[in-house]
Coordinates of C-alpha atoms and ligand atoms in Angstrom, one line a residue:
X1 CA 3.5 31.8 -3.3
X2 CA 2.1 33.5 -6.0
X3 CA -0.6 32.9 -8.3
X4 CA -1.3 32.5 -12.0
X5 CA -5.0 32.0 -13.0
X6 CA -6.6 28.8 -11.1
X7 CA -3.3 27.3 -10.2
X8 CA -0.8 28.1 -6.8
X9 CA 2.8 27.9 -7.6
X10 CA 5.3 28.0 -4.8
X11 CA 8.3 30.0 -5.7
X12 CA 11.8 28.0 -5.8
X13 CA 10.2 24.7 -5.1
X14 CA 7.7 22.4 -7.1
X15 CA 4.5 22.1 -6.3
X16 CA 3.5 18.3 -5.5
X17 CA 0.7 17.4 -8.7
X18 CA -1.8 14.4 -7.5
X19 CA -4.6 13.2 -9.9
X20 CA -7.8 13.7 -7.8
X21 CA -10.8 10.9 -9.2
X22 CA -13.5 13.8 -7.7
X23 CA -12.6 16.4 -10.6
X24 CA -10.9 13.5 -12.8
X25 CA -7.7 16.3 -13.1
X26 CA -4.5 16.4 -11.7
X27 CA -4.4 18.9 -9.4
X28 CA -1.7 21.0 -7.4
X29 CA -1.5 19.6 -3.9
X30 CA -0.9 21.5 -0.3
X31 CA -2.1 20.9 3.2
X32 CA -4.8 22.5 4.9
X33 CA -3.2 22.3 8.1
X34 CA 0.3 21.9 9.3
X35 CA 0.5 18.3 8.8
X36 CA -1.1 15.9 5.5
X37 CA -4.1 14.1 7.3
X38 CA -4.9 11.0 5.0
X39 CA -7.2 8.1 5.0
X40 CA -6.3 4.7 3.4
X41 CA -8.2 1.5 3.3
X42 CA -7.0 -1.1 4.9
X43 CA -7.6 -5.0 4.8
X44 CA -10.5 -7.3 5.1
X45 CA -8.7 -9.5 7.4
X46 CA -10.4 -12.9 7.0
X47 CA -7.4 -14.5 4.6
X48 CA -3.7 -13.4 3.3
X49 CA -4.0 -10.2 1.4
X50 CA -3.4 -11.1 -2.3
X51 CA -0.6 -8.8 -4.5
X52 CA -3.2 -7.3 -5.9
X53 CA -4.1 -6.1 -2.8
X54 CA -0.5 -4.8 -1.6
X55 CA -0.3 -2.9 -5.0
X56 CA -2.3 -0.9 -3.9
X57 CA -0.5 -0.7 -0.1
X58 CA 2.7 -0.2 -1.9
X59 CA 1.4 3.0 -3.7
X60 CA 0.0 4.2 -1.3
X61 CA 3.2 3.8 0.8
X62 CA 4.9 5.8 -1.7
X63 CA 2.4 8.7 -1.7
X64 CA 3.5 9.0 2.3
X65 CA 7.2 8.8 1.8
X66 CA 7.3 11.5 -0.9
X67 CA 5.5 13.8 1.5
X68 CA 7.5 13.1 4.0
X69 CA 10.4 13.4 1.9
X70 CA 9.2 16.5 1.2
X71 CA 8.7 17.6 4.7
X72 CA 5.3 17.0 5.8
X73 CA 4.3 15.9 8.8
X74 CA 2.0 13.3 8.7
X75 CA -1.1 12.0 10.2
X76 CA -1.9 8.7 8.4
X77 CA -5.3 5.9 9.3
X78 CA -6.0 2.8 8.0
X79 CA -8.6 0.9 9.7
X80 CA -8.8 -3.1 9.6
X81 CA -12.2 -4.4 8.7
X82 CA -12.7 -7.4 11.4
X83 CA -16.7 -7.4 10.8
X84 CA -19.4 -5.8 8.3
X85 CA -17.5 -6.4 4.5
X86 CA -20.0 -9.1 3.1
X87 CA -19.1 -11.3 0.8
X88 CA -21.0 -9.3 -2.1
X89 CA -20.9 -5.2 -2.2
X90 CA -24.5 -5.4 -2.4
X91 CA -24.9 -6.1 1.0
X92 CA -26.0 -9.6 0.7
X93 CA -24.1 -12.7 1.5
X94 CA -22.1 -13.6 4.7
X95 CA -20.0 -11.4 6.6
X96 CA -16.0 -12.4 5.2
X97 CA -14.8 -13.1 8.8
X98 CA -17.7 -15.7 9.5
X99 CA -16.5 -17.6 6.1
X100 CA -13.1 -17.6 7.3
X101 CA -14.2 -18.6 10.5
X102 CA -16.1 -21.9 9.2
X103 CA -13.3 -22.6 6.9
X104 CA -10.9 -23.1 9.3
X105 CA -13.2 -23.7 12.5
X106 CA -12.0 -20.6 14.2
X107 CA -13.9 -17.7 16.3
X108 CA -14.4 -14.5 14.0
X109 CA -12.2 -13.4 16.5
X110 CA -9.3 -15.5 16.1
X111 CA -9.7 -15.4 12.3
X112 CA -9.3 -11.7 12.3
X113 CA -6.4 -11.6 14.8
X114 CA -4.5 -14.2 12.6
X115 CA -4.7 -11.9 9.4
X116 CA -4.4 -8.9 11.1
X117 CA -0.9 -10.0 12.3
X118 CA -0.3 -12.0 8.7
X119 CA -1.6 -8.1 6.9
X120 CA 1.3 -6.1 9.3
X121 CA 3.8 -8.8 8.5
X122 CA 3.3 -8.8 5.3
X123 CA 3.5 -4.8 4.5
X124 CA 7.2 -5.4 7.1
X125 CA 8.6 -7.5 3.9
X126 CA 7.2 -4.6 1.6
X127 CA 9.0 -2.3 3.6
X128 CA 5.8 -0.1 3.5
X129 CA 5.8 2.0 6.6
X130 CA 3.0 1.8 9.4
X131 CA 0.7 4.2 9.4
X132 CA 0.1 6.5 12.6
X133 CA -3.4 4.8 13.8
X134 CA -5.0 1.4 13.1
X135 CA -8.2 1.2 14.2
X136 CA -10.4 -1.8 14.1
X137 CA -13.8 -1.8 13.1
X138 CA -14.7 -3.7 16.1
X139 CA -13.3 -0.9 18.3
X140 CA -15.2 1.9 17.0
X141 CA -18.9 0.3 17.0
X142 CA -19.7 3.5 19.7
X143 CA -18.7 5.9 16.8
X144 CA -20.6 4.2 13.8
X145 CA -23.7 4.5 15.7
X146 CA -23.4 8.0 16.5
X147 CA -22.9 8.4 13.3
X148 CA -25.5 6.7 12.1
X149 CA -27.8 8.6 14.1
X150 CA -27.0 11.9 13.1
X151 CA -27.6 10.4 9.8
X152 CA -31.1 9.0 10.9
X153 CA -32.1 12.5 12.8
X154 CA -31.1 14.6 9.4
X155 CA -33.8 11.6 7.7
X156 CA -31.4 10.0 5.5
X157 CA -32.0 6.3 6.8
X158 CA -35.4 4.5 6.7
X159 CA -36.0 0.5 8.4
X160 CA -36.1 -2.7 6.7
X161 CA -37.0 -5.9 8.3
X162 CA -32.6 -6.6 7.7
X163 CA -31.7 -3.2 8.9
X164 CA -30.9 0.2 9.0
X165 CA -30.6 1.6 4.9
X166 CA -29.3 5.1 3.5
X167 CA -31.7 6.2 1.0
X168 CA -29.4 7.8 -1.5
X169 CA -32.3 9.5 -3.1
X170 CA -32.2 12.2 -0.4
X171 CA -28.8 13.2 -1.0
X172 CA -29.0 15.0 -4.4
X173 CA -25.3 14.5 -5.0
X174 CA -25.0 10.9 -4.6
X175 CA -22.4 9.0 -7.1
X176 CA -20.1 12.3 -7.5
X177 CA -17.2 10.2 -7.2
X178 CA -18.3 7.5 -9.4
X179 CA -20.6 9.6 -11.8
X180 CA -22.5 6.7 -12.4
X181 CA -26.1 7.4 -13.9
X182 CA -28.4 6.2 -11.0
X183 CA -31.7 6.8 -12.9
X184 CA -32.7 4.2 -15.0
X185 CA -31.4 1.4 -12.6
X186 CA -34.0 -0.9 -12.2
X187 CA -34.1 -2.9 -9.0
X188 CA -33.3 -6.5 -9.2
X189 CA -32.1 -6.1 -12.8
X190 CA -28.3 -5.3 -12.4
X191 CA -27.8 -6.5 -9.2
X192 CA -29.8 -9.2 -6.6
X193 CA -31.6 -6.5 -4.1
X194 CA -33.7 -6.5 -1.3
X195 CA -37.0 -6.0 -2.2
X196 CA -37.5 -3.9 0.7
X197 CA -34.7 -1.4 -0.4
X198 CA -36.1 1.9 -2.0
X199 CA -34.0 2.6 -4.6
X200 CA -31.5 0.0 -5.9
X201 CA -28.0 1.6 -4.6
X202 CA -29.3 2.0 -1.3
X203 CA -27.0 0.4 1.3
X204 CA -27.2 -0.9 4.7
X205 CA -25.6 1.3 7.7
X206 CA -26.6 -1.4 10.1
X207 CA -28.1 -5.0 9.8
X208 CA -29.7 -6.8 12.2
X209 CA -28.6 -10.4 13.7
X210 CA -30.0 -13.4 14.0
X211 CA -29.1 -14.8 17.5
X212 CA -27.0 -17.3 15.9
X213 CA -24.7 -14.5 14.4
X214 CA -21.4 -14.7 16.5
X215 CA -20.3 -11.0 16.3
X216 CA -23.2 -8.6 17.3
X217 CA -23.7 -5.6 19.5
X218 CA -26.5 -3.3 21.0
X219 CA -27.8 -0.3 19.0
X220 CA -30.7 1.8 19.7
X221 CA -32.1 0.2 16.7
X222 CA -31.8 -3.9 17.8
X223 CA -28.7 -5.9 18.0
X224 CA -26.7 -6.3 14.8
X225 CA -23.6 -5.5 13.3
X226 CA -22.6 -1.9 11.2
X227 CA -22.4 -2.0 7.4
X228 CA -18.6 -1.7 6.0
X229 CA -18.9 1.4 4.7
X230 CA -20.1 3.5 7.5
X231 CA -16.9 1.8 9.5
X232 CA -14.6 4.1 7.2
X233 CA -16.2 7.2 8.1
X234 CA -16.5 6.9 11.6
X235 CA -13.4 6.2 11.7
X236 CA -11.9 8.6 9.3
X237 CA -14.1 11.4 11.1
X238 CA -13.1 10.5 14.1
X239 CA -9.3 10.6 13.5
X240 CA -9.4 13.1 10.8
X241 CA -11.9 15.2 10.9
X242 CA -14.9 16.2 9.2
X243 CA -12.4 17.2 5.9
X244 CA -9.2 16.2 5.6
X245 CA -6.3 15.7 2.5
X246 CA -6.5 12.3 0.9
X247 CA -8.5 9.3 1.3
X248 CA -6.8 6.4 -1.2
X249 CA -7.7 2.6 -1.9
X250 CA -7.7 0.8 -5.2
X251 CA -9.9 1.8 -8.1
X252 CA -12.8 -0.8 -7.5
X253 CA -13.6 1.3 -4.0
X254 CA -14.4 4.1 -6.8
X255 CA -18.2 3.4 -7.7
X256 CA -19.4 1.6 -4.1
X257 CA -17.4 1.9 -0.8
X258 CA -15.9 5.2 -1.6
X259 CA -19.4 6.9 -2.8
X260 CA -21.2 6.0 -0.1
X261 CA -18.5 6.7 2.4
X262 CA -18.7 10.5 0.9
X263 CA -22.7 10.3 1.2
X264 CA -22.7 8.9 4.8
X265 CA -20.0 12.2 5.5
X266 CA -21.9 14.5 3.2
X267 CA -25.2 13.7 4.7
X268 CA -24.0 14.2 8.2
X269 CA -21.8 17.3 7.9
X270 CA -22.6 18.6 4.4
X271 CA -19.1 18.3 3.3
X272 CA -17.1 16.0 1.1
X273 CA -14.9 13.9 3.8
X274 CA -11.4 14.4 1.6
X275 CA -10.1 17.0 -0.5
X276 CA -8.0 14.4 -3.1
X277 CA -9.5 11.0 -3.2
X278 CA -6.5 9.0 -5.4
X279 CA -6.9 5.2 -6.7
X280 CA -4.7 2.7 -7.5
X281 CA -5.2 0.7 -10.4
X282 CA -5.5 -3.4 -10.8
X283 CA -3.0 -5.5 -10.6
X284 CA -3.9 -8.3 -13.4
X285 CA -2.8 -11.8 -13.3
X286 CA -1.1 -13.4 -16.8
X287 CA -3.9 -10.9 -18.5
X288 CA -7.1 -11.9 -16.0
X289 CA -8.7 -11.1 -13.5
X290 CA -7.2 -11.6 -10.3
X291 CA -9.5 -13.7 -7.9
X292 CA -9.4 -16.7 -5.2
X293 CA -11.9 -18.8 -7.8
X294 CA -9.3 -18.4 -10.8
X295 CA -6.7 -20.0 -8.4
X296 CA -4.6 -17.2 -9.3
X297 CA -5.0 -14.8 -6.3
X298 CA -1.1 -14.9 -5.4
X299 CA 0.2 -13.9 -1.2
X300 CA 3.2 -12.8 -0.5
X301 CA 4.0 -16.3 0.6
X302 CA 3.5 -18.0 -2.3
X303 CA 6.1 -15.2 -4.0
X304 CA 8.7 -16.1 -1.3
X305 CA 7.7 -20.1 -1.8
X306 CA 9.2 -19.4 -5.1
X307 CA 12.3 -18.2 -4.1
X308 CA 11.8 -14.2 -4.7
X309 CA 12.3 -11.6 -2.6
X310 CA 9.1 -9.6 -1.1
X311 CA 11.2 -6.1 -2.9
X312 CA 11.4 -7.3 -5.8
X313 CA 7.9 -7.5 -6.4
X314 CA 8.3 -3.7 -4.8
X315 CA 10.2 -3.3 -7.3
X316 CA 8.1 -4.7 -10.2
X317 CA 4.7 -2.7 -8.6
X318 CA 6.8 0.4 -9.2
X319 CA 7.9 -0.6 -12.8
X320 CA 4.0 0.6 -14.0
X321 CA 2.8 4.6 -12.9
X322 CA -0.4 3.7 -10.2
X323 CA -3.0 4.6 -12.7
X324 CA -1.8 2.3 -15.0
X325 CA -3.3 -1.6 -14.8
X326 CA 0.0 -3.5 -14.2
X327 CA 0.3 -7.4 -15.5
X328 CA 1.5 -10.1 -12.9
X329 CA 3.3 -12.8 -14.4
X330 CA 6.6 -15.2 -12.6
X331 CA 8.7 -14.1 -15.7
X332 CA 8.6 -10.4 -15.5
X333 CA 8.9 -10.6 -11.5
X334 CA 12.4 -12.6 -12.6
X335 CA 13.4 -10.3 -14.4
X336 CA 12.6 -7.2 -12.4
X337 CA 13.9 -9.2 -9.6
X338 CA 17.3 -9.9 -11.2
X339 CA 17.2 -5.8 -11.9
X340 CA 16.9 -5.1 -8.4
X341 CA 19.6 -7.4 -7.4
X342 CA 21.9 -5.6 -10.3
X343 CA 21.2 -2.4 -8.2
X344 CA 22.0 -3.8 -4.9
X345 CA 24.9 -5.4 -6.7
X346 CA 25.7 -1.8 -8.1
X347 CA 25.6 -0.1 -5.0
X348 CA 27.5 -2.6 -2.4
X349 CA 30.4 -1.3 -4.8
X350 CA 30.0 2.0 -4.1
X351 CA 32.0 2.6 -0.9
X352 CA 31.2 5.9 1.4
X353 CA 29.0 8.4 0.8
X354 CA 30.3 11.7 -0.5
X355 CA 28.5 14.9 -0.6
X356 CA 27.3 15.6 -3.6
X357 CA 25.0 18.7 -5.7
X358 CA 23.4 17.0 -8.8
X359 CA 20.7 17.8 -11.3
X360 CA 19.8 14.2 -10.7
X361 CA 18.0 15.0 -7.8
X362 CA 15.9 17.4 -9.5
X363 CA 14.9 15.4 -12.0
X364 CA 13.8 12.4 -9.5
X365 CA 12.0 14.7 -7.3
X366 CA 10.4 16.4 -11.0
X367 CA 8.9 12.5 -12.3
X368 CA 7.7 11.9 -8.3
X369 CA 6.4 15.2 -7.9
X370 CA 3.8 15.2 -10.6
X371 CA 1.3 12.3 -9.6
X372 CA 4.4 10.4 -8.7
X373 CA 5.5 8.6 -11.9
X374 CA 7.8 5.8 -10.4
X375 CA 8.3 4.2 -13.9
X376 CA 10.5 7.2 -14.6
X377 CA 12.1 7.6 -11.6
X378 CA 13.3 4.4 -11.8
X379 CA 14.8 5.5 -15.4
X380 CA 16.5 8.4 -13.7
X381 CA 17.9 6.0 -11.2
X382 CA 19.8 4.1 -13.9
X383 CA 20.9 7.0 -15.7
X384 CA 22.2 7.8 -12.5
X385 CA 24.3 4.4 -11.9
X386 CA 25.7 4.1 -15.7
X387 CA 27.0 8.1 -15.0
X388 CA 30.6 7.7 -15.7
X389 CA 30.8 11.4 -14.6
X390 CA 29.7 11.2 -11.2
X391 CA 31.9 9.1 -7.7
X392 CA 31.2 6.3 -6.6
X393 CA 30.3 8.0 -3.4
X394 CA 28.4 10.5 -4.9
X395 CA 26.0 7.6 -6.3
X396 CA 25.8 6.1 -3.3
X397 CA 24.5 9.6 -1.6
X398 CA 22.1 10.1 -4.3
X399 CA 20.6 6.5 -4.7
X400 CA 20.2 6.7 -0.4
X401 CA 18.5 9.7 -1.0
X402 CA 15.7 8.5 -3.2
X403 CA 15.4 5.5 -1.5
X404 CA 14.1 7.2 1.3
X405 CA 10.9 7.6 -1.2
X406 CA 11.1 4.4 -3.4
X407 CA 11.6 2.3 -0.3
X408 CA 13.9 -0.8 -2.6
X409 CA 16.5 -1.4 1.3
X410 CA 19.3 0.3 -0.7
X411 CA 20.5 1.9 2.9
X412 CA 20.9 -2.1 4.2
X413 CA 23.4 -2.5 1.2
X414 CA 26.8 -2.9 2.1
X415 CA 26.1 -2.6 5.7
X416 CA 24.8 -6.1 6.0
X417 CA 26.2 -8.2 9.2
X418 CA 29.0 -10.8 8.1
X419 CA 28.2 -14.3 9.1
X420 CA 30.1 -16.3 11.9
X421 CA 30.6 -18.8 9.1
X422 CA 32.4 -16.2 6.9
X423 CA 34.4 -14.7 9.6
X424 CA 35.9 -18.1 10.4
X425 CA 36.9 -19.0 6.8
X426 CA 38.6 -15.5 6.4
X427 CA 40.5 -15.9 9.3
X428 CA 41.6 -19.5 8.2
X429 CA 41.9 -17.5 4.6
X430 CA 43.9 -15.1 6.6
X431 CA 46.4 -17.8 8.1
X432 CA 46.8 -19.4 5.0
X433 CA 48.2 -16.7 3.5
X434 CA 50.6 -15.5 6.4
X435 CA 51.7 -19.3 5.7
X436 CA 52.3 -18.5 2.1
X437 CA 50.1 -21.4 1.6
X438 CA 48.2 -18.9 -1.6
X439 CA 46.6 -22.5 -3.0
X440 CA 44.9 -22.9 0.1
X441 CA 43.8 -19.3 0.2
X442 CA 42.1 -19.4 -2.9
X443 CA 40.5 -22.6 -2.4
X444 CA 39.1 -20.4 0.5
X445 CA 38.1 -17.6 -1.7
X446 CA 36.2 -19.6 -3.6
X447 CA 34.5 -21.7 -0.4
X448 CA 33.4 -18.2 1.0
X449 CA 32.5 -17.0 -3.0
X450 CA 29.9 -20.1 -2.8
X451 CA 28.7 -19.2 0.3
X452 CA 27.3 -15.3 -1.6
X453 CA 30.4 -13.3 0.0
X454 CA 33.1 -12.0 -1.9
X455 CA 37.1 -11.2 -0.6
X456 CA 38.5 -8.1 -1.7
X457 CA 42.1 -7.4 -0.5
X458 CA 42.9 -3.9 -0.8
X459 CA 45.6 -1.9 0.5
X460 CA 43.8 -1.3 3.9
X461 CA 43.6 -4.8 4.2
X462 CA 40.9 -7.8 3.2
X463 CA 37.4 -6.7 3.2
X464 CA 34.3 -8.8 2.5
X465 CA 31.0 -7.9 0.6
X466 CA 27.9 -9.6 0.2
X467 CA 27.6 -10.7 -3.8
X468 CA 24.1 -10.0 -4.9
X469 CA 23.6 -12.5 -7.8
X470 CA 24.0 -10.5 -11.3
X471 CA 27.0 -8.7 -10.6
X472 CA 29.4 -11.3 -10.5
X473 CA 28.6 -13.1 -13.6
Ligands
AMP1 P1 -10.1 -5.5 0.5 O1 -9.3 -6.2 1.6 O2 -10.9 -6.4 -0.4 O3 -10.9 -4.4 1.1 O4 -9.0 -4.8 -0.5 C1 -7.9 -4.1 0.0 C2 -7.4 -3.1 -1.0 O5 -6.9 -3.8 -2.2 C3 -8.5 -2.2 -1.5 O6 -8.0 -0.8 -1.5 C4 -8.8 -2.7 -2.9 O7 -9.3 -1.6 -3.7 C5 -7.5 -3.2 -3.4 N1 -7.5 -4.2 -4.4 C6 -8.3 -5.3 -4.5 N2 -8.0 -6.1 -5.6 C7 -7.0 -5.4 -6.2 C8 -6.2 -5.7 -7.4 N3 -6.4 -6.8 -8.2 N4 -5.2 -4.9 -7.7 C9 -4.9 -3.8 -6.9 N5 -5.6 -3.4 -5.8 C10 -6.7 -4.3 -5.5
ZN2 ZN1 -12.8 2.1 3.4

């Protein structure tokens, strides 16, 4: 390692480049221990996460392939928020579990259970990996009140007749995240507050329960449920430490959850929780907002509904850099869906791997390396396949390679199991043409062509491959 001015350069290999929203800079990135310790948000599970939702899961499931691509070890956390997120930031309204509970007469319980395993499906289909711990909010009740006691000892918190509150006035860095202006707020004027709340930002770290309230536990201050953003730090604390590499989450976590989760830390160890805090950007829909009331707030199942494939939104997510909103609409998910299927077509074709040394590689790893610029990767990826220069093989290696970080199931092309259906029609294919009957044996051809498998008789003898839609026209 050496170093020039303010910036570390490792000698022989890039440096990974991340933009951090704390300094608003892109910054050179390295572990503080021997492995990348990194916090992610993870789902309010009281409905089907929207796309909008799993843009963000799918970036973030980049970031963690490309480090482990490049050789970290990882310790990842997302938590599942299964009580506390209300159904307005400003902690008024109901708790989201108890509104999907009356909606569709369930427990909380059951509610959050359902999602939870709806959430994990749905990230399967993304093929975004699993992070290393999931920890629900409900399981770590223990932890959010210790922490909210160091934070009530160190006189951060003060009582209202709803709960517990942080007074952000006596942390002298509040908002750094955010740099929102504070002063000048007027209570009741930008937002609907408690009247009881000092200053308008304050939040709640625990509110009380009425009797009635089905999910509630002890606490040394009365029985109530923990606010949603004290569940992130106690649990990122508790996993990660008091400072670890990354926390992530989409870009609307930037001036509320994410500023008070680094004041709840900050006022209990004096430290800023992460090192890089990184954002995703929206995901609109046909220009708007995205939103359950605009009837536009898409799932995954209403993508498959329509006959596409959960990568090929993947794909599309990737199409747009992370810090860049990205548009939804059904035609350009058509199109990018017809592009991956071009690739998949492209590399059933390619046979073998061979070994292979390549600039290509480099110049992947040089667009994903600084603040991972997938839109250009994805350009390197076709110069790649239209290379007339470069094997078969050789493209096969390569485009195996990077998916390891762009995650599109290249390595399940070409491998895929042949049908009993198929096998059956190739041997009567088969027969027919020992019996010289080569009428019969096209008519076959074409059955299995109809039925997305394609006969190829080579030399070695007949082969089948699975026809991915564009190729063949
Ligand atoms: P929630 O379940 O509401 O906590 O949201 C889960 C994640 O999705 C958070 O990291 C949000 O920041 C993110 N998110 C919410 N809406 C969108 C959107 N339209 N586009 C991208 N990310 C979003
Ligand atoms: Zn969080």
């Amino acid at each position: 390692m050496v170093t020039r001015g303010e910036k570390v350069v490792c000698l022989g290999e890039k440096m990974l480049r991340f933009y951090n929203t704390l300094t608003r800079q892109i910054e050179n990135f390295a572990p503080q221990r021997d492995e990348v310790r990194i916090y992610t948000c993870g789902p309010t599970v009281y409905d089907y996460a929207h796309i909008g939702n799993l843009r963000t899961y799918v970036f973030e499931d980049i970031l963690i392939r490309l480090l482990k691509y490049k050789g970290y070890k990882i310790k990842r956390v997302m938590n599942i928020t299964d009580v506390g997120h209300l159904t307005s930031n400003e902690d008024i309204g109901e708790d989201k579990i108890i509104v999907g509970a009356k909606r569709e007469k369930k427990t909380p319980w059951e509610i959050a259970e359902y999602y939870t395993k709806a959430f994990k499906d749905d990230i399967k289909e993304l093929n975004i990996l699993e992070p290393d711990v999931w920890a629900k909010a409900t399981e770590h009740i223990k932890e959010m009140i210790e922490l909210i006691r160091i934070l009530e000892k160190k006189g951060f918190t003060y009582r209202t007749s709803e709960g517990i509150y942080f007074d952000i006035s006596k942390l002298s860095r509040y908002g750094r995240l955010s740099r929102l202006k504070l002063e000048g707020q007027i209570p009741g004027i930008r937002v609907k507050v408690s009247r009881e709340k000092r200053n308008p930002s304050d939040f709640a770290l625990w509110k009380f329960a009425s009797p009635s309230h089905i999910m509630q536990w002890d606490s040394p201050w009365g029985r109530g449920f923990p606010g949603w953003h004290i569940e992130c730090s106690a649990i990122s604390r508790k996993y990660l430490g008091d400072v670890f590499d990354i926390h992530c989450g989409g870009v609307d976590h930037i001036p509320v959850h994410h500023t008070n989760e680094i004041a709840q830390l900050e006022g209990a160890t004096g430290k800023v929780p992460a090192r890089f805090w990184m954002h995703g950007e929206f995901l609109l829909v046909e220009g708007g907002r995205m939103g359950k009331s605009e009837g536009n707030a898409w799932t995954l199942r209403d993508i498959k509904k329509r006959g596409f494939k959960p990568l090929a939104l993947r794909y599309f997510y990737l199409t747009a850099h992370y810090r860049a909103k990205l548009n939804f609409t059904w035609k350009a998910l058509e199109s990018f869906q017809r592009t991956l299927e071009k690739l998949w077509g492209e590399v059933s074709t390619y046979g073998e791997p061979e070994a292979v040394d390549s600039s290509y590689k480099e110049k992947f790893l040089q667009e994903m390396e600084e603040d991972l610029n997938t839109p250009r990767a994805l350009a390197v990826v076709w110069k790649l396949v239209r290379d007339s220069q470069l094997r078969d093989g050789q493209k096969r290696t390569l485009l195996l390679d990077f998916d390891k970080v762009l995650g599109l199931g290249l390595e399940k092309i070409g491998g895929e199991e042949i049908p009993q259906e198929i096998r059956n029609l190739l041997e009567e294919r088969n027969k027919a043409r020992e019996a010289k009957d080569f009428f019969k044996a096209d008519t076959l051809r074409e059955e299995i062509k109809k039925r997305g498998w394609r006969v190829e008789d080579t030399p070695e003898g007949v082969r089948v491959k699975k026809i991915y839609k564009d190729i063949e026209e």
